[in-house]
C-alpha cells in the first residue's frame, strides 16, 4: 500500500508572508508527483505535475520542487494572499496496469489571515 | 470548453433506490476516472476508463456500476447502496492515462 504523507495538516499564515509545506512518498518505482489546490465547493485545480528528480515548477507566486531519491516534494507560496486559502493536495502517480493511479495525501489546509 | 461537469451536485437516496451520477467533458480527453472521497479523507480511485473501455476497477462493490457511453460522457449507476457509501464522488479526465487529471466539482451523495 502506497503511503503519501503531507505536513503540516493545517497552517495559518499572515497575508504577505511566504510559506511552504511538504509531501513525502516512497521513492521506489516513482513515476510522477502531482500538486492540486482545492477550494471549498470547487473542483480540485491541477497546479503541477513533476516527473524528474530535481524538477522545479513555477506558476505565479507558487512553486514546487521534487526530490525523487529521498522521496519528497515542497510547495512554496510567496507573499500569501487571501485567495491562496485552500487545501493543497499532493498525489503520487504510479503506473499500474498501464494507467496512472493517483494516490493522494491527506492535504495541507492553508488559511491566510488578512 | 475546458472543464469537467458533474450532475447532480447533491443527491439523497434510499438504500432501495437506483440512481445515476453523470460526468461530462468536451476537452477531447480519452481517459476518465471516478474517485470517492469520504469526510476528512483523501480521494480514492474507483474506476479508470481509457478509450471508453474499463481499464482499472479498484475492487469496487458491484452496487457501483460505471458506464462510458462515449468519449465525452461517464456515468456511475448506483443500486442498493449502504449508508457508508455516503461521500463526495469526483469525476476526472485526462488527455491520456499518464497525464494530468482534471477534476469536476463532485456529487455529494447521502444514502439514508
mmCIF file with all atom_site columns, C-alpha atoms in Angstrom:
data_model
loop_
_atom_site.group_PDB
_atom_site.id
_atom_site.type_symbol
_atom_site.label_atom_id
_atom_site.label_alt_id
_atom_site.label_comp_id
_atom_site.label_asym_id
_atom_site.label_entity_id
_atom_site.label_seq_id
_atom_site.pdbx_PDB_ins_code
_atom_site.Cartn_x
_atom_site.Cartn_y
_atom_site.Cartn_z
_atom_site.occupancy
_atom_site.B_iso_or_equiv
_atom_site.pdbx_formal_charge
_atom_site.auth_seq_id
_atom_site.auth_comp_id
_atom_site.auth_asym_id
_atom_site.auth_atom_id
_atom_site.pdbx_PDB_model_num
ATOM 1   C CA . UNK A 1 1   ? 0.000   0.000  0.000   1.00 0.00 ? 1   UNK A CA 1
ATOM 2   C CA . UNK A 1 2   ? 1.495   3.339  -1.056  1.00 0.00 ? 2   UNK A CA 1
ATOM 3   C CA . UNK A 1 3   ? 1.602   5.947  1.706   1.00 0.00 ? 3   UNK A CA 1
ATOM 4   C CA . UNK A 1 4   ? 1.723   9.640  0.809   1.00 0.00 ? 4   UNK A CA 1
ATOM 5   C CA . UNK A 1 5   ? 2.232   11.957 3.778   1.00 0.00 ? 5   UNK A CA 1
ATOM 6   C CA . UNK A 1 6   ? 1.685   15.691 3.876   1.00 0.00 ? 6   UNK A CA 1
ATOM 7   C CA . UNK A 1 7   ? 2.738   18.082 6.610   1.00 0.00 ? 7   UNK A CA 1
ATOM 8   C CA . UNK A 1 8   ? 1.568   20.112 8.297   1.00 0.00 ? 8   UNK A CA 1
ATOM 9   C CA . UNK A 1 9   ? -2.123  19.127 8.270   1.00 0.00 ? 9   UNK A CA 1
ATOM 10  C CA . UNK A 1 10  ? -3.127  22.760 8.662   1.00 0.00 ? 10  UNK A CA 1
ATOM 11  C CA . UNK A 1 11  ? -1.397  26.099 8.567   1.00 0.00 ? 11  UNK A CA 1
ATOM 12  C CA . UNK A 1 12  ? -2.382  29.679 9.355   1.00 0.00 ? 12  UNK A CA 1
ATOM 13  C CA . UNK A 1 13  ? -0.282  32.352 7.657   1.00 0.00 ? 13  UNK A CA 1
ATOM 14  C CA . UNK A 1 14  ? -0.452  36.122 7.773   1.00 0.00 ? 14  UNK A CA 1
ATOM 15  C CA . UNK A 1 15  ? -1.212  37.860 4.488   1.00 0.00 ? 15  UNK A CA 1
ATOM 16  C CA . UNK A 1 16  ? 2.018   38.834 2.762   1.00 0.00 ? 16  UNK A CA 1
ATOM 17  C CA . UNK A 1 17  ? 4.108   36.134 4.432   1.00 0.00 ? 17  UNK A CA 1
ATOM 18  C CA . UNK A 1 18  ? 5.660   33.279 2.489   1.00 0.00 ? 18  UNK A CA 1
ATOM 19  C CA . UNK A 1 19  ? 5.087   29.659 3.411   1.00 0.00 ? 19  UNK A CA 1
ATOM 20  C CA . UNK A 1 20  ? 5.901   26.124 2.367   1.00 0.00 ? 20  UNK A CA 1
ATOM 21  C CA . UNK A 1 21  ? 4.731   22.604 3.070   1.00 0.00 ? 21  UNK A CA 1
ATOM 22  C CA . UNK A 1 22  ? 5.881   19.072 2.390   1.00 0.00 ? 22  UNK A CA 1
ATOM 23  C CA . UNK A 1 23  ? 4.768   15.934 0.600   1.00 0.00 ? 23  UNK A CA 1
ATOM 24  C CA . UNK A 1 24  ? 6.632   12.678 1.386   1.00 0.00 ? 24  UNK A CA 1
ATOM 25  C CA . UNK A 1 25  ? 6.304   9.476  -0.604  1.00 0.00 ? 25  UNK A CA 1
ATOM 26  C CA . UNK A 1 26  ? 8.090   6.159  -1.175  1.00 0.00 ? 26  UNK A CA 1
ATOM 27  C CA . UNK A 1 27  ? 10.965  6.723  -3.592  1.00 0.00 ? 27  UNK A CA 1
ATOM 28  C CA . UNK A 1 28  ? 10.878  3.307  -5.269  1.00 0.00 ? 28  UNK A CA 1
ATOM 29  C CA . UNK A 1 29  ? 9.110   2.889  -8.649  1.00 0.00 ? 29  UNK A CA 1
ATOM 30  C CA . UNK A 1 30  ? 8.482   6.638  -8.902  1.00 0.00 ? 30  UNK A CA 1
ATOM 31  C CA . UNK A 1 31  ? 6.574   7.863  -11.977 1.00 0.00 ? 31  UNK A CA 1
ATOM 32  C CA . UNK A 1 32  ? 5.035   11.290 -11.281 1.00 0.00 ? 32  UNK A CA 1
ATOM 33  C CA . UNK A 1 33  ? 4.089   13.645 -8.464  1.00 0.00 ? 33  UNK A CA 1
ATOM 34  C CA . UNK A 1 34  ? 1.085   15.973 -8.758  1.00 0.00 ? 34  UNK A CA 1
ATOM 35  C CA . UNK A 1 35  ? 0.046   19.042 -6.760  1.00 0.00 ? 35  UNK A CA 1
ATOM 36  C CA . UNK A 1 36  ? -3.582  20.230 -6.619  1.00 0.00 ? 36  UNK A CA 1
ATOM 37  C CA . UNK A 1 37  ? -5.271  23.204 -4.968  1.00 0.00 ? 37  UNK A CA 1
ATOM 38  C CA . UNK A 1 38  ? -8.798  22.550 -3.719  1.00 0.00 ? 38  UNK A CA 1
ATOM 39  C CA . UNK A 1 39  ? -11.047 25.377 -2.608  1.00 0.00 ? 39  UNK A CA 1
ATOM 40  C CA . UNK A 1 40  ? -14.258 24.524 -0.787  1.00 0.00 ? 40  UNK A CA 1
ATOM 41  C CA . UNK A 1 41  ? -17.201 23.741 -3.121  1.00 0.00 ? 41  UNK A CA 1
ATOM 42  C CA . UNK A 1 42  ? -14.965 23.930 -6.206  1.00 0.00 ? 42  UNK A CA 1
ATOM 43  C CA . UNK A 1 43  ? -13.114 21.409 -8.374  1.00 0.00 ? 43  UNK A CA 1
ATOM 44  C CA . UNK A 1 44  ? -9.580  20.432 -7.386  1.00 0.00 ? 44  UNK A CA 1
ATOM 45  C CA . UNK A 1 45  ? -7.312  22.554 -9.602  1.00 0.00 ? 45  UNK A CA 1
ATOM 46  C CA . UNK A 1 46  ? -4.172  20.993 -11.095 1.00 0.00 ? 46  UNK A CA 1
ATOM 47  C CA . UNK A 1 47  ? -1.101  23.065 -10.181 1.00 0.00 ? 47  UNK A CA 1
ATOM 48  C CA . UNK A 1 48  ? 1.907   20.994 -11.221 1.00 0.00 ? 48  UNK A CA 1
ATOM 49  C CA . UNK A 1 49  ? 2.972   17.565 -12.366 1.00 0.00 ? 49  UNK A CA 1
ATOM 50  C CA . UNK A 1 50  ? 6.618   16.675 -11.926 1.00 0.00 ? 50  UNK A CA 1
ATOM 51  C CA . UNK A 1 51  ? 8.426   13.596 -13.135 1.00 0.00 ? 51  UNK A CA 1
ATOM 52  C CA . UNK A 1 52  ? 12.189  14.175 -12.910 1.00 0.00 ? 52  UNK A CA 1
ATOM 53  C CA . UNK A 1 53  ? 14.426  14.348 -9.855  1.00 0.00 ? 53  UNK A CA 1
ATOM 54  C CA . UNK A 1 54  ? 15.365  17.981 -9.310  1.00 0.00 ? 54  UNK A CA 1
ATOM 55  C CA . UNK A 1 55  ? 12.305  19.284 -11.201 1.00 0.00 ? 55  UNK A CA 1
ATOM 56  C CA . UNK A 1 56  ? 11.218  22.785 -10.248 1.00 0.00 ? 56  UNK A CA 1
ATOM 57  C CA . UNK A 1 57  ? 7.933   24.231 -11.459 1.00 0.00 ? 57  UNK A CA 1
ATOM 58  C CA . UNK A 1 58  ? 6.512   27.733 -11.004 1.00 0.00 ? 58  UNK A CA 1
ATOM 59  C CA . UNK A 1 59  ? 3.061   29.264 -11.517 1.00 0.00 ? 59  UNK A CA 1
ATOM 60  C CA . UNK A 1 60  ? 2.866   32.900 -10.429 1.00 0.00 ? 60  UNK A CA 1
ATOM 61  C CA . UNK A 1 61  ? 3.687   33.055 -6.712  1.00 0.00 ? 61  UNK A CA 1
ATOM 62  C CA . UNK A 1 62  ? 3.526   29.279 -6.281  1.00 0.00 ? 62  UNK A CA 1
ATOM 63  C CA . UNK A 1 63  ? 6.442   26.956 -6.968  1.00 0.00 ? 63  UNK A CA 1
ATOM 64  C CA . UNK A 1 64  ? 7.304   23.328 -6.289  1.00 0.00 ? 64  UNK A CA 1
ATOM 65  C CA . UNK A 1 65  ? 10.414  21.195 -6.127  1.00 0.00 ? 65  UNK A CA 1
ATOM 66  C CA . UNK A 1 66  ? 10.893  17.445 -6.373  1.00 0.00 ? 66  UNK A CA 1
ATOM 67  C CA . UNK A 1 67  ? 13.452  15.058 -4.876  1.00 0.00 ? 67  UNK A CA 1
ATOM 68  C CA . UNK A 1 68  ? 12.683  11.529 -6.033  1.00 0.00 ? 68  UNK A CA 1
ATOM 69  C CA . UNK A 1 69  ? 15.789  9.974  -4.448  1.00 0.00 ? 69  UNK A CA 1
ATOM 70  C CA . UNK A 1 70  ? 14.777  10.935 -0.925  1.00 0.00 ? 70  UNK A CA 1
ATOM 71  C CA . UNK A 1 71  ? 11.028  10.911 -1.640  1.00 0.00 ? 71  UNK A CA 1
ATOM 72  C CA . UNK A 1 72  ? 9.765   14.428 -1.010  1.00 0.00 ? 72  UNK A CA 1
ATOM 73  C CA . UNK A 1 73  ? 8.332   17.480 -2.726  1.00 0.00 ? 73  UNK A CA 1
ATOM 74  C CA . UNK A 1 74  ? 7.966   21.014 -1.374  1.00 0.00 ? 74  UNK A CA 1
ATOM 75  C CA . UNK A 1 75  ? 5.301   23.542 -2.349  1.00 0.00 ? 75  UNK A CA 1
ATOM 76  C CA . UNK A 1 76  ? 6.169   27.209 -1.778  1.00 0.00 ? 76  UNK A CA 1
ATOM 77  C CA . UNK A 1 77  ? 3.831   30.189 -1.767  1.00 0.00 ? 77  UNK A CA 1
ATOM 78  C CA . UNK A 1 78  ? 5.449   33.621 -1.869  1.00 0.00 ? 78  UNK A CA 1
ATOM 79  C CA . UNK A 1 79  ? 3.636   36.662 -0.480  1.00 0.00 ? 79  UNK A CA 1
ATOM 80  C CA . UNK A 1 80  ? 0.443   34.822 0.558   1.00 0.00 ? 80  UNK A CA 1
ATOM 81  C CA . UNK A 1 81  ? -2.883  36.364 -0.405  1.00 0.00 ? 81  UNK A CA 1
ATOM 82  C CA . UNK A 1 82  ? -6.371  35.584 0.986   1.00 0.00 ? 82  UNK A CA 1
ATOM 83  C CA . UNK A 1 83  ? -7.251  33.825 -2.291  1.00 0.00 ? 83  UNK A CA 1
ATOM 84  C CA . UNK A 1 84  ? -4.496  31.277 -1.565  1.00 0.00 ? 84  UNK A CA 1
ATOM 85  C CA . UNK A 1 85  ? -6.649  29.854 1.239   1.00 0.00 ? 85  UNK A CA 1
ATOM 86  C CA . UNK A 1 86  ? -7.405  26.286 0.178   1.00 0.00 ? 86  UNK A CA 1
ATOM 87  C CA . UNK A 1 87  ? -6.437  22.670 0.776   1.00 0.00 ? 87  UNK A CA 1
ATOM 88  C CA . UNK A 1 88  ? -3.293  21.692 -1.100  1.00 0.00 ? 88  UNK A CA 1
ATOM 89  C CA . UNK A 1 89  ? -3.138  18.033 -2.083  1.00 0.00 ? 89  UNK A CA 1
ATOM 90  C CA . UNK A 1 90  ? -0.198  16.128 -3.433  1.00 0.00 ? 90  UNK A CA 1
ATOM 91  C CA . UNK A 1 91  ? -0.696  12.858 -5.264  1.00 0.00 ? 91  UNK A CA 1
ATOM 92  C CA . UNK A 1 92  ? 1.745   10.171 -6.264  1.00 0.00 ? 92  UNK A CA 1
ATOM 93  C CA . UNK A 1 93  ? 1.056   8.846  -9.742  1.00 0.00 ? 93  UNK A CA 1
ATOM 94  C CA . UNK A 1 94  ? 2.454   5.334  -10.135 1.00 0.00 ? 94  UNK A CA 1
ATOM 95  C CA . UNK A 1 95  ? 1.753   3.403  -13.299 1.00 0.00 ? 95  UNK A CA 1
ATOM 96  C CA . UNK A 1 96  ? -0.467  0.440  -12.539 1.00 0.00 ? 96  UNK A CA 1
ATOM 97  C CA . UNK A 1 97  ? -1.902  -1.771 -15.294 1.00 0.00 ? 97  UNK A CA 1
ATOM 98  C CA . UNK A 1 98  ? -0.740  0.839  -17.818 1.00 0.00 ? 98  UNK A CA 1
ATOM 99  C CA . UNK A 1 99  ? -2.716  3.681  -16.221 1.00 0.00 ? 99  UNK A CA 1
ATOM 100 C CA . UNK A 1 100 ? -1.660  6.383  -13.797 1.00 0.00 ? 100 UNK A CA 1
ATOM 101 C CA . UNK A 1 101 ? -3.386  5.818  -10.483 1.00 0.00 ? 101 UNK A CA 1
ATOM 102 C CA . UNK A 1 102 ? -3.300  8.935  -8.285  1.00 0.00 ? 102 UNK A CA 1
ATOM 103 C CA . UNK A 1 103 ? -2.680  8.188  -4.601  1.00 0.00 ? 103 UNK A CA 1
ATOM 104 C CA . UNK A 1 104 ? -3.435  11.324 -2.610  1.00 0.00 ? 104 UNK A CA 1
ATOM 105 C CA . UNK A 1 105 ? -2.014  12.607 0.639   1.00 0.00 ? 105 UNK A CA 1
ATOM 106 C CA . UNK A 1 106 ? -4.332  13.925 3.352   1.00 0.00 ? 106 UNK A CA 1
ATOM 107 C CA . UNK A 1 107 ? -3.722  17.511 2.279   1.00 0.00 ? 107 UNK A CA 1
ATOM 108 C CA . UNK A 1 108 ? -2.495  20.696 3.948   1.00 0.00 ? 108 UNK A CA 1
ATOM 109 C CA . UNK A 1 109 ? -5.299  23.127 4.795   1.00 0.00 ? 109 UNK A CA 1
ATOM 110 C CA . UNK A 1 110 ? -3.923  26.658 4.373   1.00 0.00 ? 110 UNK A CA 1
ATOM 111 C CA . UNK A 1 111 ? -5.681  29.698 5.831   1.00 0.00 ? 111 UNK A CA 1
ATOM 112 C CA . UNK A 1 112 ? -4.406  33.183 5.045   1.00 0.00 ? 112 UNK A CA 1
ATOM 113 C CA . UNK A 1 113 ? -5.248  35.741 7.730   1.00 0.00 ? 113 UNK A CA 1
ATOM 114 C CA . UNK A 1 114 ? -5.805  39.266 6.355   1.00 0.00 ? 114 UNK A CA 1
ATOM 115 C CA . UNK B 2 1   ? -14.869 24.187 -23.043 1.00 0.00 ? 1   UNK B CA 1
ATOM 116 C CA . UNK B 2 2   ? -12.129 23.459 -20.503 1.00 0.00 ? 2   UNK B CA 1
ATOM 117 C CA . UNK B 2 3   ? -13.995 21.969 -17.604 1.00 0.00 ? 3   UNK B CA 1
ATOM 118 C CA . UNK B 2 4   ? -15.380 18.731 -16.281 1.00 0.00 ? 4   UNK B CA 1
ATOM 119 C CA . UNK B 2 5   ? -19.037 18.974 -15.271 1.00 0.00 ? 5   UNK B CA 1
ATOM 120 C CA . UNK B 2 6   ? -20.889 16.686 -12.895 1.00 0.00 ? 6   UNK B CA 1
ATOM 121 C CA . UNK B 2 7   ? -24.590 16.311 -12.202 1.00 0.00 ? 7   UNK B CA 1
ATOM 122 C CA . UNK B 2 8   ? -26.326 16.355 -9.878  1.00 0.00 ? 8   UNK B CA 1
ATOM 123 C CA . UNK B 2 9   ? -24.431 18.491 -7.334  1.00 0.00 ? 9   UNK B CA 1
ATOM 124 C CA . UNK B 2 10  ? -26.248 16.800 -4.456  1.00 0.00 ? 10  UNK B CA 1
ATOM 125 C CA . UNK B 2 11  ? -28.167 13.525 -4.258  1.00 0.00 ? 11  UNK B CA 1
ATOM 126 C CA . UNK B 2 12  ? -30.118 11.916 -1.439  1.00 0.00 ? 12  UNK B CA 1
ATOM 127 C CA . UNK B 2 13  ? -31.221 8.327  -1.964  1.00 0.00 ? 13  UNK B CA 1
ATOM 128 C CA . UNK B 2 14  ? -32.655 5.425  -0.012  1.00 0.00 ? 14  UNK B CA 1
ATOM 129 C CA . UNK B 2 15  ? -31.000 2.034  0.140   1.00 0.00 ? 15  UNK B CA 1
ATOM 130 C CA . UNK B 2 16  ? -33.509 0.554  -2.322  1.00 0.00 ? 16  UNK B CA 1
ATOM 131 C CA . UNK B 2 17  ? -33.248 3.335  -4.906  1.00 0.00 ? 17  UNK B CA 1
ATOM 132 C CA . UNK B 2 18  ? -31.482 3.264  -8.259  1.00 0.00 ? 18  UNK B CA 1
ATOM 133 C CA . UNK B 2 19  ? -29.792 6.475  -9.314  1.00 0.00 ? 19  UNK B CA 1
ATOM 134 C CA . UNK B 2 20  ? -27.042 7.612  -11.659 1.00 0.00 ? 20  UNK B CA 1
ATOM 135 C CA . UNK B 2 21  ? -24.258 10.176 -11.474 1.00 0.00 ? 21  UNK B CA 1
ATOM 136 C CA . UNK B 2 22  ? -23.197 11.873 -14.688 1.00 0.00 ? 22  UNK B CA 1
ATOM 137 C CA . UNK B 2 23  ? -19.856 13.332 -15.741 1.00 0.00 ? 23  UNK B CA 1
ATOM 138 C CA . UNK B 2 24  ? -19.130 15.176 -18.968 1.00 0.00 ? 24  UNK B CA 1
ATOM 139 C CA . UNK B 2 25  ? -16.070 16.737 -20.601 1.00 0.00 ? 25  UNK B CA 1
ATOM 140 C CA . UNK B 2 26  ? -15.579 18.257 -24.042 1.00 0.00 ? 26  UNK B CA 1
ATOM 141 C CA . UNK B 2 27  ? -11.793 18.591 -23.984 1.00 0.00 ? 27  UNK B CA 1
ATOM 142 C CA . UNK B 2 28  ? -11.215 15.537 -26.162 1.00 0.00 ? 28  UNK B CA 1
ATOM 143 C CA . UNK B 2 29  ? -9.727  13.625 -23.224 1.00 0.00 ? 29  UNK B CA 1
ATOM 144 C CA . UNK B 2 30  ? -9.582  9.872  -23.760 1.00 0.00 ? 30  UNK B CA 1
ATOM 145 C CA . UNK B 2 31  ? -9.246  8.784  -20.115 1.00 0.00 ? 31  UNK B CA 1
ATOM 146 C CA . UNK B 2 32  ? -11.909 9.294  -17.446 1.00 0.00 ? 32  UNK B CA 1
ATOM 147 C CA . UNK B 2 33  ? -11.956 8.415  -13.772 1.00 0.00 ? 33  UNK B CA 1
ATOM 148 C CA . UNK B 2 34  ? -14.264 8.042  -10.771 1.00 0.00 ? 34  UNK B CA 1
ATOM 149 C CA . UNK B 2 35  ? -12.945 8.837  -7.279  1.00 0.00 ? 35  UNK B CA 1
ATOM 150 C CA . UNK B 2 36  ? -14.683 8.625  -3.902  1.00 0.00 ? 36  UNK B CA 1
ATOM 151 C CA . UNK B 2 37  ? -13.889 10.961 -1.042  1.00 0.00 ? 37  UNK B CA 1
ATOM 152 C CA . UNK B 2 38  ? -15.125 10.299 2.485   1.00 0.00 ? 38  UNK B CA 1
ATOM 153 C CA . UNK B 2 39  ? -15.117 13.123 5.024   1.00 0.00 ? 39  UNK B CA 1
ATOM 154 C CA . UNK B 2 40  ? -11.626 14.145 6.192   1.00 0.00 ? 40  UNK B CA 1
ATOM 155 C CA . UNK B 2 41  ? -10.001 11.562 3.906   1.00 0.00 ? 41  UNK B CA 1
ATOM 156 C CA . UNK B 2 42  ? -8.203  11.990 0.573   1.00 0.00 ? 42  UNK B CA 1
ATOM 157 C CA . UNK B 2 43  ? -9.924  10.994 -2.701  1.00 0.00 ? 43  UNK B CA 1
ATOM 158 C CA . UNK B 2 44  ? -9.605  7.279  -3.555  1.00 0.00 ? 44  UNK B CA 1
ATOM 159 C CA . UNK B 2 45  ? -9.671  5.892  -7.070  1.00 0.00 ? 45  UNK B CA 1
ATOM 160 C CA . UNK B 2 46  ? -12.634 3.680  -8.018  1.00 0.00 ? 46  UNK B CA 1
ATOM 161 C CA . UNK B 2 47  ? -12.517 3.215  -11.808 1.00 0.00 ? 47  UNK B CA 1
ATOM 162 C CA . UNK B 2 48  ? -10.426 4.217  -14.831 1.00 0.00 ? 48  UNK B CA 1
ATOM 163 C CA . UNK B 2 49  ? -11.736 4.248  -18.407 1.00 0.00 ? 49  UNK B CA 1
ATOM 164 C CA . UNK B 2 50  ? -9.360  4.515  -21.329 1.00 0.00 ? 50  UNK B CA 1
ATOM 165 C CA . UNK B 2 51  ? -10.778 4.951  -24.843 1.00 0.00 ? 51  UNK B CA 1
ATOM 166 C CA . UNK B 2 52  ? -14.226 4.076  -23.482 1.00 0.00 ? 52  UNK B CA 1
ATOM 167 C CA . UNK B 2 53  ? -13.044 0.729  -22.093 1.00 0.00 ? 53  UNK B CA 1
ATOM 168 C CA . UNK B 2 54  ? -12.776 -0.076 -18.385 1.00 0.00 ? 54  UNK B CA 1
ATOM 169 C CA . UNK B 2 55  ? -9.064  -0.157 -17.601 1.00 0.00 ? 55  UNK B CA 1
ATOM 170 C CA . UNK B 2 56  ? -8.982  -0.331 -13.786 1.00 0.00 ? 56  UNK B CA 1
ATOM 171 C CA . UNK B 2 57  ? -11.592 -1.395 -11.218 1.00 0.00 ? 57  UNK B CA 1
ATOM 172 C CA . UNK B 2 58  ? -10.215 -0.921 -7.699  1.00 0.00 ? 58  UNK B CA 1
ATOM 173 C CA . UNK B 2 59  ? -12.231 -3.830 -6.294  1.00 0.00 ? 59  UNK B CA 1
ATOM 174 C CA . UNK B 2 60  ? -15.324 -1.655 -6.058  1.00 0.00 ? 60  UNK B CA 1
ATOM 175 C CA . UNK B 2 61  ? -18.548 -3.421 -4.906  1.00 0.00 ? 61  UNK B CA 1
ATOM 176 C CA . UNK B 2 62  ? -20.951 -4.302 -7.715  1.00 0.00 ? 62  UNK B CA 1
ATOM 177 C CA . UNK B 2 63  ? -23.590 -1.915 -6.354  1.00 0.00 ? 63  UNK B CA 1
ATOM 178 C CA . UNK B 2 64  ? -21.492 0.715  -8.181  1.00 0.00 ? 64  UNK B CA 1
ATOM 179 C CA . UNK B 2 65  ? -21.646 0.196  -11.949 1.00 0.00 ? 65  UNK B CA 1
ATOM 180 C CA . UNK B 2 66  ? -19.674 2.506  -14.247 1.00 0.00 ? 66  UNK B CA 1
ATOM 181 C CA . UNK B 2 67  ? -20.552 3.154  -17.864 1.00 0.00 ? 67  UNK B CA 1
ATOM 182 C CA . UNK B 2 68  ? -18.782 5.118  -20.594 1.00 0.00 ? 68  UNK B CA 1
ATOM 183 C CA . UNK B 2 69  ? -21.285 5.514  -23.474 1.00 0.00 ? 69  UNK B CA 1
ATOM 184 C CA . UNK B 2 70  ? -18.961 7.768  -25.476 1.00 0.00 ? 70  UNK B CA 1
ATOM 185 C CA . UNK B 2 71  ? -15.671 9.600  -25.156 1.00 0.00 ? 71  UNK B CA 1
ATOM 186 C CA . UNK B 2 72  ? -17.266 12.661 -23.514 1.00 0.00 ? 72  UNK B CA 1
ATOM 187 C CA . UNK B 2 73  ? -19.549 11.013 -21.007 1.00 0.00 ? 73  UNK B CA 1
ATOM 188 C CA . UNK B 2 74  ? -19.030 8.873  -17.922 1.00 0.00 ? 74  UNK B CA 1
ATOM 189 C CA . UNK B 2 75  ? -21.838 7.563  -15.745 1.00 0.00 ? 75  UNK B CA 1
ATOM 190 C CA . UNK B 2 76  ? -21.873 5.862  -12.371 1.00 0.00 ? 76  UNK B CA 1
ATOM 191 C CA . UNK B 2 77  ? -25.006 3.784  -11.764 1.00 0.00 ? 77  UNK B CA 1
ATOM 192 C CA . UNK B 2 78  ? -25.921 3.266  -8.131  1.00 0.00 ? 78  UNK B CA 1
ATOM 193 C CA . UNK B 2 79  ? -28.144 0.494  -6.795  1.00 0.00 ? 79  UNK B CA 1
ATOM 194 C CA . UNK B 2 80  ? -28.808 -0.856 -3.302  1.00 0.00 ? 80  UNK B CA 1
ATOM 195 C CA . UNK B 2 81  ? -26.258 1.445  -1.688  1.00 0.00 ? 81  UNK B CA 1
ATOM 196 C CA . UNK B 2 82  ? -25.450 1.443  2.009   1.00 0.00 ? 82  UNK B CA 1
ATOM 197 C CA . UNK B 2 83  ? -25.279 4.470  4.342   1.00 0.00 ? 83  UNK B CA 1
ATOM 198 C CA . UNK B 2 84  ? -21.476 4.076  4.441   1.00 0.00 ? 84  UNK B CA 1
ATOM 199 C CA . UNK B 2 85  ? -21.417 4.843  0.708   1.00 0.00 ? 85  UNK B CA 1
ATOM 200 C CA . UNK B 2 86  ? -22.308 8.445  1.530   1.00 0.00 ? 86  UNK B CA 1
ATOM 201 C CA . UNK B 2 87  ? -19.411 10.511 0.201   1.00 0.00 ? 87  UNK B CA 1
ATOM 202 C CA . UNK B 2 88  ? -18.305 13.042 -2.399  1.00 0.00 ? 88  UNK B CA 1
ATOM 203 C CA . UNK B 2 89  ? -17.935 11.373 -5.809  1.00 0.00 ? 89  UNK B CA 1
ATOM 204 C CA . UNK B 2 90  ? -15.430 13.071 -8.066  1.00 0.00 ? 90  UNK B CA 1
ATOM 205 C CA . UNK B 2 91  ? -15.001 12.586 -11.777 1.00 0.00 ? 91  UNK B CA 1
ATOM 206 C CA . UNK B 2 92  ? -11.777 13.424 -13.617 1.00 0.00 ? 92  UNK B CA 1
ATOM 207 C CA . UNK B 2 93  ? -10.470 13.276 -17.162 1.00 0.00 ? 93  UNK B CA 1
ATOM 208 C CA . UNK B 2 94  ? -7.036  13.400 -18.752 1.00 0.00 ? 94  UNK B CA 1
ATOM 209 C CA . UNK B 2 95  ? -5.653  13.619 -22.298 1.00 0.00 ? 95  UNK B CA 1
ATOM 210 C CA . UNK B 2 96  ? -4.091  10.192 -21.829 1.00 0.00 ? 96  UNK B CA 1
ATOM 211 C CA . UNK B 2 97  ? -3.838  7.759  -18.996 1.00 0.00 ? 97  UNK B CA 1
ATOM 212 C CA . UNK B 2 98  ? -0.430  9.040  -17.937 1.00 0.00 ? 98  UNK B CA 1
ATOM 213 C CA . UNK B 2 99  ? -1.140  12.785 -17.975 1.00 0.00 ? 99  UNK B CA 1
ATOM 214 C CA . UNK B 2 100 ? -2.541  15.407 -15.562 1.00 0.00 ? 100 UNK B CA 1
ATOM 215 C CA . UNK B 2 101 ? -6.080  14.655 -14.398 1.00 0.00 ? 101 UNK B CA 1
ATOM 216 C CA . UNK B 2 102 ? -8.680  17.437 -14.424 1.00 0.00 ? 102 UNK B CA 1
ATOM 217 C CA . UNK B 2 103 ? -11.433 17.158 -11.858 1.00 0.00 ? 103 UNK B CA 1
ATOM 218 C CA . UNK B 2 104 ? -15.098 18.086 -11.730 1.00 0.00 ? 104 UNK B CA 1
ATOM 219 C CA . UNK B 2 105 ? -16.656 19.656 -8.607  1.00 0.00 ? 105 UNK B CA 1
ATOM 220 C CA . UNK B 2 106 ? -18.150 16.364 -7.456  1.00 0.00 ? 106 UNK B CA 1
ATOM 221 C CA . UNK B 2 107 ? -21.556 14.993 -6.494  1.00 0.00 ? 107 UNK B CA 1
ATOM 222 C CA . UNK B 2 108 ? -22.259 14.878 -2.777  1.00 0.00 ? 108 UNK B CA 1
ATOM 223 C CA . UNK B 2 109 ? -24.225 11.697 -2.105  1.00 0.00 ? 109 UNK B CA 1
ATOM 224 C CA . UNK B 2 110 ? -26.197 10.896 1.033   1.00 0.00 ? 110 UNK B CA 1
ATOM 225 C CA . UNK B 2 111 ? -27.619 7.392  1.434   1.00 0.00 ? 111 UNK B CA 1
ATOM 226 C CA . UNK B 2 112 ? -30.371 7.076  4.017   1.00 0.00 ? 112 UNK B CA 1
#
